[in-house]
């Protein structure tokens, strides 16, 4: 987990390539100990770092992998986190319809758990260009 924290710091300091390397090392270690939840968490952190580099397709895939795991655990807050990442990646790739679907699914989960983040997400959904696809 320290490597993922380091990756977040590296990303925030503007060195996303270093963040990617830190995430990849963390994922290797989580794989060795078969820690599925931490692998999913790490994939979300990696997704953010890849997005910083404009590697949206790779980011989308990491978020998809995380989503499957978080769903299997019934972890709705982190499921919404993965869906938001997927929505952002799809929007960046010009796939507005898919972006809207992912963000709306995330909002529904956030509404369900009573998160204040749902209102902010509703505004982001409204801002999507409907004619983008």
Short mmCIF file of N, CA and C in Angstrom, two decimals:
data_model
loop_
_atom_site.label_atom_id
_atom_site.label_comp_id
_atom_site.label_asym_id
_atom_site.label_seq_id
_atom_site.Cartn_x
_atom_site.Cartn_y
_atom_site.Cartn_z
N UNK A 1 0.83 -1.19 0.00
CA UNK A 1 0.00 0.00 0.00
C UNK A 1 0.88 1.25 0.00
N UNK A 2 2.06 1.14 0.57
CA UNK A 2 2.98 2.29 0.57
C UNK A 2 3.36 2.67 -0.85
N UNK A 3 3.53 1.67 -1.70
CA UNK A 3 3.85 1.96 -3.10
C UNK A 3 2.71 2.69 -3.80
N UNK A 4 1.48 2.37 -3.45
CA UNK A 4 0.34 3.07 -4.06
C UNK A 4 0.24 4.50 -3.54
N UNK A 5 0.56 4.70 -2.27
CA UNK A 5 0.59 6.05 -1.73
C UNK A 5 1.70 6.85 -2.41
N UNK A 6 2.83 6.22 -2.59
CA UNK A 6 3.94 6.87 -3.32
C UNK A 6 3.49 7.23 -4.73
N UNK A 7 2.79 6.32 -5.39
CA UNK A 7 2.31 6.57 -6.75
C UNK A 7 1.39 7.78 -6.79
N UNK A 8 0.48 7.89 -5.82
CA UNK A 8 -0.41 9.06 -5.77
C UNK A 8 0.41 10.34 -5.61
N UNK A 9 1.42 10.30 -4.74
CA UNK A 9 2.28 11.47 -4.55
C UNK A 9 3.04 11.81 -5.83
N UNK A 10 3.56 10.79 -6.50
CA UNK A 10 4.29 11.02 -7.75
C UNK A 10 3.37 11.63 -8.81
N UNK A 11 2.17 11.12 -8.89
CA UNK A 11 1.21 11.65 -9.86
C UNK A 11 0.90 13.11 -9.55
N UNK A 12 0.66 13.40 -8.28
CA UNK A 12 0.34 14.77 -7.88
C UNK A 12 1.52 15.72 -8.07
N UNK A 13 2.73 15.20 -8.03
CA UNK A 13 3.92 16.02 -8.24
C UNK A 13 4.25 16.18 -9.73
N UNK A 14 3.44 15.56 -10.59
CA UNK A 14 3.62 15.73 -12.02
C UNK A 14 4.59 14.76 -12.66
N UNK A 15 4.79 13.61 -12.02
CA UNK A 15 5.65 12.58 -12.62
C UNK A 15 4.86 11.27 -12.74
N UNK A 16 3.84 11.29 -13.61
CA UNK A 16 2.95 10.12 -13.71
C UNK A 16 3.65 8.85 -14.19
N UNK A 17 4.72 8.96 -14.97
CA UNK A 17 5.42 7.75 -15.41
C UNK A 17 6.03 7.02 -14.22
N UNK A 18 6.54 7.77 -13.25
CA UNK A 18 7.05 7.15 -12.03
C UNK A 18 5.91 6.53 -11.24
N UNK A 19 4.76 7.18 -11.26
CA UNK A 19 3.58 6.65 -10.58
C UNK A 19 3.17 5.30 -11.19
N UNK A 20 3.22 5.23 -12.52
CA UNK A 20 2.90 3.97 -13.20
C UNK A 20 3.84 2.86 -12.73
N UNK A 21 5.12 3.16 -12.66
CA UNK A 21 6.10 2.16 -12.23
C UNK A 21 5.84 1.71 -10.80
N UNK A 22 5.53 2.65 -9.91
CA UNK A 22 5.23 2.29 -8.52
C UNK A 22 3.98 1.42 -8.43
N UNK A 23 2.97 1.76 -9.21
CA UNK A 23 1.73 0.96 -9.23
C UNK A 23 2.01 -0.45 -9.75
N UNK A 24 2.76 -0.54 -10.82
CA UNK A 24 3.03 -1.86 -11.39
C UNK A 24 3.77 -2.75 -10.40
N UNK A 25 4.70 -2.17 -9.65
CA UNK A 25 5.43 -2.95 -8.64
C UNK A 25 4.47 -3.39 -7.53
N UNK A 26 3.60 -2.48 -7.09
CA UNK A 26 2.62 -2.83 -6.05
C UNK A 26 1.71 -3.96 -6.53
N UNK A 27 1.26 -3.88 -7.78
CA UNK A 27 0.39 -4.92 -8.32
C UNK A 27 1.10 -6.27 -8.37
N UNK A 28 2.38 -6.25 -8.70
CA UNK A 28 3.16 -7.51 -8.69
C UNK A 28 3.12 -8.13 -7.29
N UNK A 29 3.36 -7.30 -6.29
CA UNK A 29 3.40 -7.81 -4.91
C UNK A 29 2.04 -8.30 -4.45
N UNK A 30 0.98 -7.57 -4.78
CA UNK A 30 -0.37 -8.01 -4.41
C UNK A 30 -0.70 -9.33 -5.10
N UNK A 31 -0.22 -9.50 -6.33
CA UNK A 31 -0.45 -10.75 -7.06
C UNK A 31 0.23 -11.93 -6.38
N UNK A 32 1.44 -11.71 -5.88
CA UNK A 32 2.20 -12.77 -5.21
C UNK A 32 1.44 -13.27 -3.98
N UNK A 33 0.85 -12.36 -3.23
CA UNK A 33 0.13 -12.76 -2.02
C UNK A 33 -1.35 -12.99 -2.27
N UNK A 34 -1.78 -12.88 -3.52
CA UNK A 34 -3.16 -13.12 -3.95
C UNK A 34 -4.16 -12.26 -3.16
N UNK A 35 -3.85 -10.96 -3.07
CA UNK A 35 -4.71 -10.00 -2.38
C UNK A 35 -5.58 -9.31 -3.43
N UNK A 36 -6.74 -9.89 -3.70
CA UNK A 36 -7.60 -9.42 -4.78
C UNK A 36 -8.11 -8.00 -4.57
N UNK A 37 -8.52 -7.67 -3.32
CA UNK A 37 -9.03 -6.33 -3.07
C UNK A 37 -7.96 -5.28 -3.31
N UNK A 38 -6.75 -5.52 -2.81
CA UNK A 38 -5.66 -4.56 -3.01
C UNK A 38 -5.25 -4.48 -4.47
N UNK A 39 -5.35 -5.58 -5.20
CA UNK A 39 -5.10 -5.54 -6.65
C UNK A 39 -6.10 -4.59 -7.32
N UNK A 40 -7.36 -4.69 -6.92
CA UNK A 40 -8.38 -3.82 -7.50
C UNK A 40 -8.11 -2.36 -7.15
N UNK A 41 -7.77 -2.10 -5.90
CA UNK A 41 -7.46 -0.74 -5.47
C UNK A 41 -6.27 -0.21 -6.27
N UNK A 42 -5.25 -1.04 -6.40
CA UNK A 42 -4.06 -0.65 -7.16
C UNK A 42 -4.36 -0.38 -8.62
N UNK A 43 -5.28 -1.13 -9.18
CA UNK A 43 -5.66 -0.89 -10.58
C UNK A 43 -6.33 0.47 -10.75
N UNK A 44 -7.08 0.91 -9.75
CA UNK A 44 -7.68 2.25 -9.81
C UNK A 44 -6.59 3.32 -9.74
N UNK A 45 -5.63 3.14 -8.86
CA UNK A 45 -4.52 4.10 -8.76
C UNK A 45 -3.74 4.12 -10.07
N UNK A 46 -3.49 2.94 -10.63
CA UNK A 46 -2.80 2.85 -11.92
C UNK A 46 -3.61 3.51 -13.02
N UNK A 47 -4.92 3.31 -12.98
CA UNK A 47 -5.79 3.95 -13.98
C UNK A 47 -5.64 5.46 -13.97
N UNK A 48 -5.58 6.05 -12.78
CA UNK A 48 -5.41 7.51 -12.68
C UNK A 48 -4.07 7.94 -13.26
N UNK A 49 -3.02 7.18 -12.96
CA UNK A 49 -1.69 7.53 -13.47
C UNK A 49 -1.64 7.40 -14.99
N UNK A 50 -2.23 6.35 -15.52
CA UNK A 50 -2.27 6.17 -16.98
C UNK A 50 -3.06 7.30 -17.63
N UNK A 51 -4.15 7.72 -16.99
CA UNK A 51 -4.96 8.82 -17.52
C UNK A 51 -4.12 10.09 -17.59
N UNK A 52 -3.29 10.33 -16.58
CA UNK A 52 -2.43 11.52 -16.58
C UNK A 52 -1.50 11.52 -17.79
N UNK A 53 -1.16 10.35 -18.26
CA UNK A 53 -0.28 10.21 -19.42
C UNK A 53 -1.06 10.19 -20.74
N UNK A 54 -2.39 10.29 -20.65
CA UNK A 54 -3.22 10.24 -21.85
C UNK A 54 -3.39 8.84 -22.40
N UNK A 55 -3.08 7.85 -21.60
CA UNK A 55 -3.20 6.44 -22.01
C UNK A 55 -4.57 5.93 -21.57
N UNK A 56 -5.60 6.53 -22.20
CA UNK A 56 -6.98 6.33 -21.76
C UNK A 56 -7.49 4.90 -21.94
N UNK A 57 -7.12 4.25 -23.03
CA UNK A 57 -7.59 2.88 -23.25
C UNK A 57 -7.05 1.93 -22.19
N UNK A 58 -5.79 2.12 -21.84
CA UNK A 58 -5.20 1.29 -20.78
C UNK A 58 -5.84 1.60 -19.44
N UNK A 59 -6.08 2.88 -19.18
CA UNK A 59 -6.74 3.27 -17.93
C UNK A 59 -8.12 2.63 -17.83
N UNK A 60 -8.86 2.68 -18.93
CA UNK A 60 -10.20 2.09 -18.96
C UNK A 60 -10.15 0.60 -18.61
N UNK A 61 -9.18 -0.10 -19.15
CA UNK A 61 -9.07 -1.54 -18.88
C UNK A 61 -8.75 -1.80 -17.40
N UNK A 62 -7.87 -1.00 -16.82
CA UNK A 62 -7.54 -1.19 -15.39
C UNK A 62 -8.78 -0.94 -14.53
N UNK A 63 -9.55 0.10 -14.86
CA UNK A 63 -10.77 0.38 -14.11
C UNK A 63 -11.78 -0.76 -14.28
N UNK A 64 -11.88 -1.31 -15.47
CA UNK A 64 -12.81 -2.45 -15.69
C UNK A 64 -12.44 -3.63 -14.81
N UNK A 65 -11.14 -3.93 -14.75
CA UNK A 65 -10.67 -5.04 -13.92
C UNK A 65 -11.00 -4.79 -12.45
N UNK A 66 -10.80 -3.56 -12.01
CA UNK A 66 -11.10 -3.22 -10.62
C UNK A 66 -12.59 -3.35 -10.34
N UNK A 67 -13.41 -2.92 -11.28
CA UNK A 67 -14.86 -2.97 -11.11
C UNK A 67 -15.33 -4.39 -10.85
N UNK A 68 -14.83 -5.34 -11.60
CA UNK A 68 -15.23 -6.74 -11.43
C UNK A 68 -14.95 -7.21 -10.01
N UNK A 69 -13.78 -6.87 -9.52
CA UNK A 69 -13.40 -7.30 -8.17
C UNK A 69 -14.24 -6.61 -7.11
N UNK A 70 -14.39 -5.29 -7.22
CA UNK A 70 -15.18 -4.57 -6.22
C UNK A 70 -16.62 -5.07 -6.19
N UNK A 71 -17.16 -5.40 -7.36
CA UNK A 71 -18.53 -5.97 -7.39
C UNK A 71 -18.58 -7.31 -6.67
N UNK A 72 -17.54 -8.12 -6.86
CA UNK A 72 -17.53 -9.44 -6.22
C UNK A 72 -17.48 -9.32 -4.70
N UNK A 73 -16.92 -8.22 -4.20
CA UNK A 73 -16.86 -7.98 -2.76
C UNK A 73 -18.10 -7.23 -2.25
N UNK A 74 -18.94 -6.74 -3.18
CA UNK A 74 -20.09 -5.95 -2.77
C UNK A 74 -19.69 -4.58 -2.24
N UNK A 75 -18.56 -4.08 -2.69
CA UNK A 75 -18.02 -2.81 -2.22
C UNK A 75 -18.51 -1.68 -3.12
N UNK A 76 -19.65 -1.11 -2.77
CA UNK A 76 -20.31 -0.14 -3.65
C UNK A 76 -19.55 1.17 -3.77
N UNK A 77 -18.93 1.63 -2.70
CA UNK A 77 -18.19 2.89 -2.78
C UNK A 77 -17.04 2.76 -3.79
N UNK A 78 -16.30 1.68 -3.71
CA UNK A 78 -15.19 1.52 -4.65
C UNK A 78 -15.65 1.07 -6.03
N UNK A 79 -16.79 0.42 -6.09
CA UNK A 79 -17.39 0.13 -7.39
C UNK A 79 -17.69 1.45 -8.10
N UNK A 80 -18.23 2.41 -7.35
CA UNK A 80 -18.52 3.72 -7.96
C UNK A 80 -17.22 4.41 -8.38
N UNK A 81 -16.18 4.24 -7.60
CA UNK A 81 -14.87 4.82 -7.94
C UNK A 81 -14.39 4.29 -9.29
N UNK A 82 -14.49 2.98 -9.49
CA UNK A 82 -14.06 2.38 -10.76
C UNK A 82 -14.96 2.86 -11.90
N UNK A 83 -16.25 2.94 -11.65
CA UNK A 83 -17.17 3.42 -12.69
C UNK A 83 -16.89 4.86 -13.09
N UNK A 84 -16.56 5.69 -12.12
CA UNK A 84 -16.22 7.09 -12.43
C UNK A 84 -14.97 7.13 -13.30
N UNK A 85 -13.97 6.34 -12.95
CA UNK A 85 -12.76 6.28 -13.77
C UNK A 85 -13.08 5.81 -15.19
N UNK A 86 -13.95 4.82 -15.30
CA UNK A 86 -14.36 4.33 -16.62
C UNK A 86 -15.07 5.43 -17.40
N UNK A 87 -15.95 6.16 -16.71
CA UNK A 87 -16.67 7.25 -17.35
C UNK A 87 -15.73 8.32 -17.85
N UNK A 88 -14.75 8.69 -17.03
CA UNK A 88 -13.78 9.70 -17.44
C UNK A 88 -12.96 9.23 -18.65
N UNK A 89 -12.56 7.96 -18.62
CA UNK A 89 -11.78 7.42 -19.74
C UNK A 89 -12.61 7.41 -21.02
N UNK A 90 -13.84 6.96 -20.91
CA UNK A 90 -14.70 6.92 -22.10
C UNK A 90 -14.94 8.33 -22.65
N UNK A 91 -15.14 9.29 -21.77
CA UNK A 91 -15.34 10.67 -22.21
C UNK A 91 -14.10 11.16 -22.95
N UNK A 92 -12.92 10.87 -22.42
CA UNK A 92 -11.68 11.30 -23.06
C UNK A 92 -11.48 10.62 -24.41
N UNK A 93 -12.02 9.42 -24.54
CA UNK A 93 -11.91 8.68 -25.81
C UNK A 93 -13.01 9.06 -26.79
N UNK A 94 -13.87 10.01 -26.39
CA UNK A 94 -14.96 10.45 -27.26
C UNK A 94 -16.16 9.53 -27.27
N UNK A 95 -16.24 8.64 -26.31
CA UNK A 95 -17.34 7.69 -26.21
C UNK A 95 -18.33 8.20 -25.16
N UNK A 96 -19.00 9.29 -25.50
CA UNK A 96 -19.84 10.02 -24.56
C UNK A 96 -20.99 9.18 -24.02
N UNK A 97 -21.62 8.39 -24.87
CA UNK A 97 -22.74 7.55 -24.42
C UNK A 97 -22.30 6.57 -23.34
N UNK A 98 -21.17 5.92 -23.57
CA UNK A 98 -20.64 4.98 -22.57
C UNK A 98 -20.24 5.72 -21.30
N UNK A 99 -19.65 6.90 -21.48
CA UNK A 99 -19.24 7.71 -20.32
C UNK A 99 -20.46 8.01 -19.46
N UNK A 100 -21.53 8.44 -20.09
CA UNK A 100 -22.77 8.76 -19.37
C UNK A 100 -23.28 7.52 -18.63
N UNK A 101 -23.29 6.36 -19.28
CA UNK A 101 -23.78 5.14 -18.64
C UNK A 101 -22.97 4.81 -17.38
N UNK A 102 -21.65 4.90 -17.48
CA UNK A 102 -20.80 4.58 -16.33
C UNK A 102 -21.01 5.58 -15.20
N UNK A 103 -21.07 6.86 -15.55
CA UNK A 103 -21.25 7.88 -14.53
C UNK A 103 -22.62 7.80 -13.88
N UNK A 104 -23.65 7.49 -14.65
CA UNK A 104 -24.98 7.32 -14.07
C UNK A 104 -25.04 6.11 -13.14
N UNK A 105 -24.35 5.04 -13.52
CA UNK A 105 -24.31 3.86 -12.65
C UNK A 105 -23.57 4.19 -11.35
N UNK A 106 -22.51 4.96 -11.46
CA UNK A 106 -21.77 5.38 -10.26
C UNK A 106 -22.64 6.26 -9.38
N UNK A 107 -23.38 7.18 -10.00
CA UNK A 107 -24.26 8.07 -9.23
C UNK A 107 -25.34 7.27 -8.49
N UNK A 108 -25.90 6.27 -9.17
CA UNK A 108 -26.92 5.44 -8.52
C UNK A 108 -26.35 4.75 -7.28
N UNK A 109 -25.14 4.26 -7.38
CA UNK A 109 -24.50 3.61 -6.22
C UNK A 109 -24.26 4.62 -5.10
N UNK A 110 -23.78 5.81 -5.48
CA UNK A 110 -23.52 6.84 -4.48
C UNK A 110 -24.81 7.30 -3.81
N UNK A 111 -25.88 7.40 -4.59
CA UNK A 111 -27.19 7.72 -4.01
C UNK A 111 -27.61 6.64 -3.01
N UNK A 112 -27.39 5.40 -3.41
CA UNK A 112 -27.79 4.26 -2.58
C UNK A 112 -27.07 4.26 -1.22
N UNK A 113 -25.81 4.65 -1.23
CA UNK A 113 -25.06 4.63 0.04
C UNK A 113 -25.11 5.99 0.76
N UNK A 114 -25.82 6.94 0.16
CA UNK A 114 -26.00 8.24 0.81
C UNK A 114 -24.78 9.14 0.75
N UNK A 115 -24.00 9.04 -0.29
CA UNK A 115 -22.80 9.86 -0.42
C UNK A 115 -23.14 11.24 -0.98
N UNK A 116 -22.52 12.25 -0.40
CA UNK A 116 -22.70 13.62 -0.90
C UNK A 116 -22.05 13.80 -2.27
N UNK A 117 -21.18 12.91 -2.65
CA UNK A 117 -20.51 12.97 -3.95
C UNK A 117 -21.50 12.80 -5.11
N UNK A 118 -22.65 12.23 -4.84
CA UNK A 118 -23.65 12.00 -5.89
C UNK A 118 -24.09 13.30 -6.55
N UNK A 119 -24.25 14.35 -5.78
CA UNK A 119 -24.69 15.63 -6.34
C UNK A 119 -23.65 16.20 -7.30
N UNK A 120 -22.37 16.11 -6.93
CA UNK A 120 -21.31 16.58 -7.81
C UNK A 120 -21.27 15.77 -9.10
N UNK A 121 -21.49 14.48 -8.96
CA UNK A 121 -21.48 13.61 -10.13
C UNK A 121 -22.65 13.93 -11.05
N UNK A 122 -23.78 14.27 -10.49
CA UNK A 122 -24.94 14.64 -11.31
C UNK A 122 -24.61 15.84 -12.18
N UNK A 123 -23.87 16.80 -11.64
CA UNK A 123 -23.47 17.97 -12.41
C UNK A 123 -22.50 17.59 -13.53
N UNK A 124 -21.61 16.68 -13.25
CA UNK A 124 -20.68 16.23 -14.29
C UNK A 124 -21.42 15.52 -15.42
N UNK A 125 -22.42 14.75 -15.06
CA UNK A 125 -23.21 14.04 -16.08
C UNK A 125 -23.93 15.05 -16.97
N UNK A 126 -24.49 16.09 -16.36
CA UNK A 126 -25.18 17.12 -17.14
C UNK A 126 -24.24 17.80 -18.12
N UNK A 127 -22.97 17.89 -17.75
CA UNK A 127 -21.99 18.58 -18.58
C UNK A 127 -21.50 17.79 -19.79
N UNK A 128 -21.84 16.51 -19.84
CA UNK A 128 -21.41 15.70 -20.99
C UNK A 128 -22.09 16.18 -22.27
N UNK A 129 -21.35 16.20 -23.32
CA UNK A 129 -21.90 16.59 -24.62
C UNK A 129 -22.72 15.44 -25.19
N UNK A 130 -24.02 15.59 -25.22
CA UNK A 130 -24.92 14.53 -25.69
C UNK A 130 -24.63 14.16 -27.14
N UNK A 131 -24.23 15.09 -27.95
CA UNK A 131 -23.96 14.82 -29.35
C UNK A 131 -22.57 14.30 -29.62
N UNK A 132 -21.85 13.89 -28.58
CA UNK A 132 -20.45 13.50 -28.75
C UNK A 132 -20.22 12.19 -29.47
N UNK A 133 -21.24 11.34 -29.56
CA UNK A 133 -21.02 10.05 -30.23
C UNK A 133 -21.63 10.05 -31.60
#
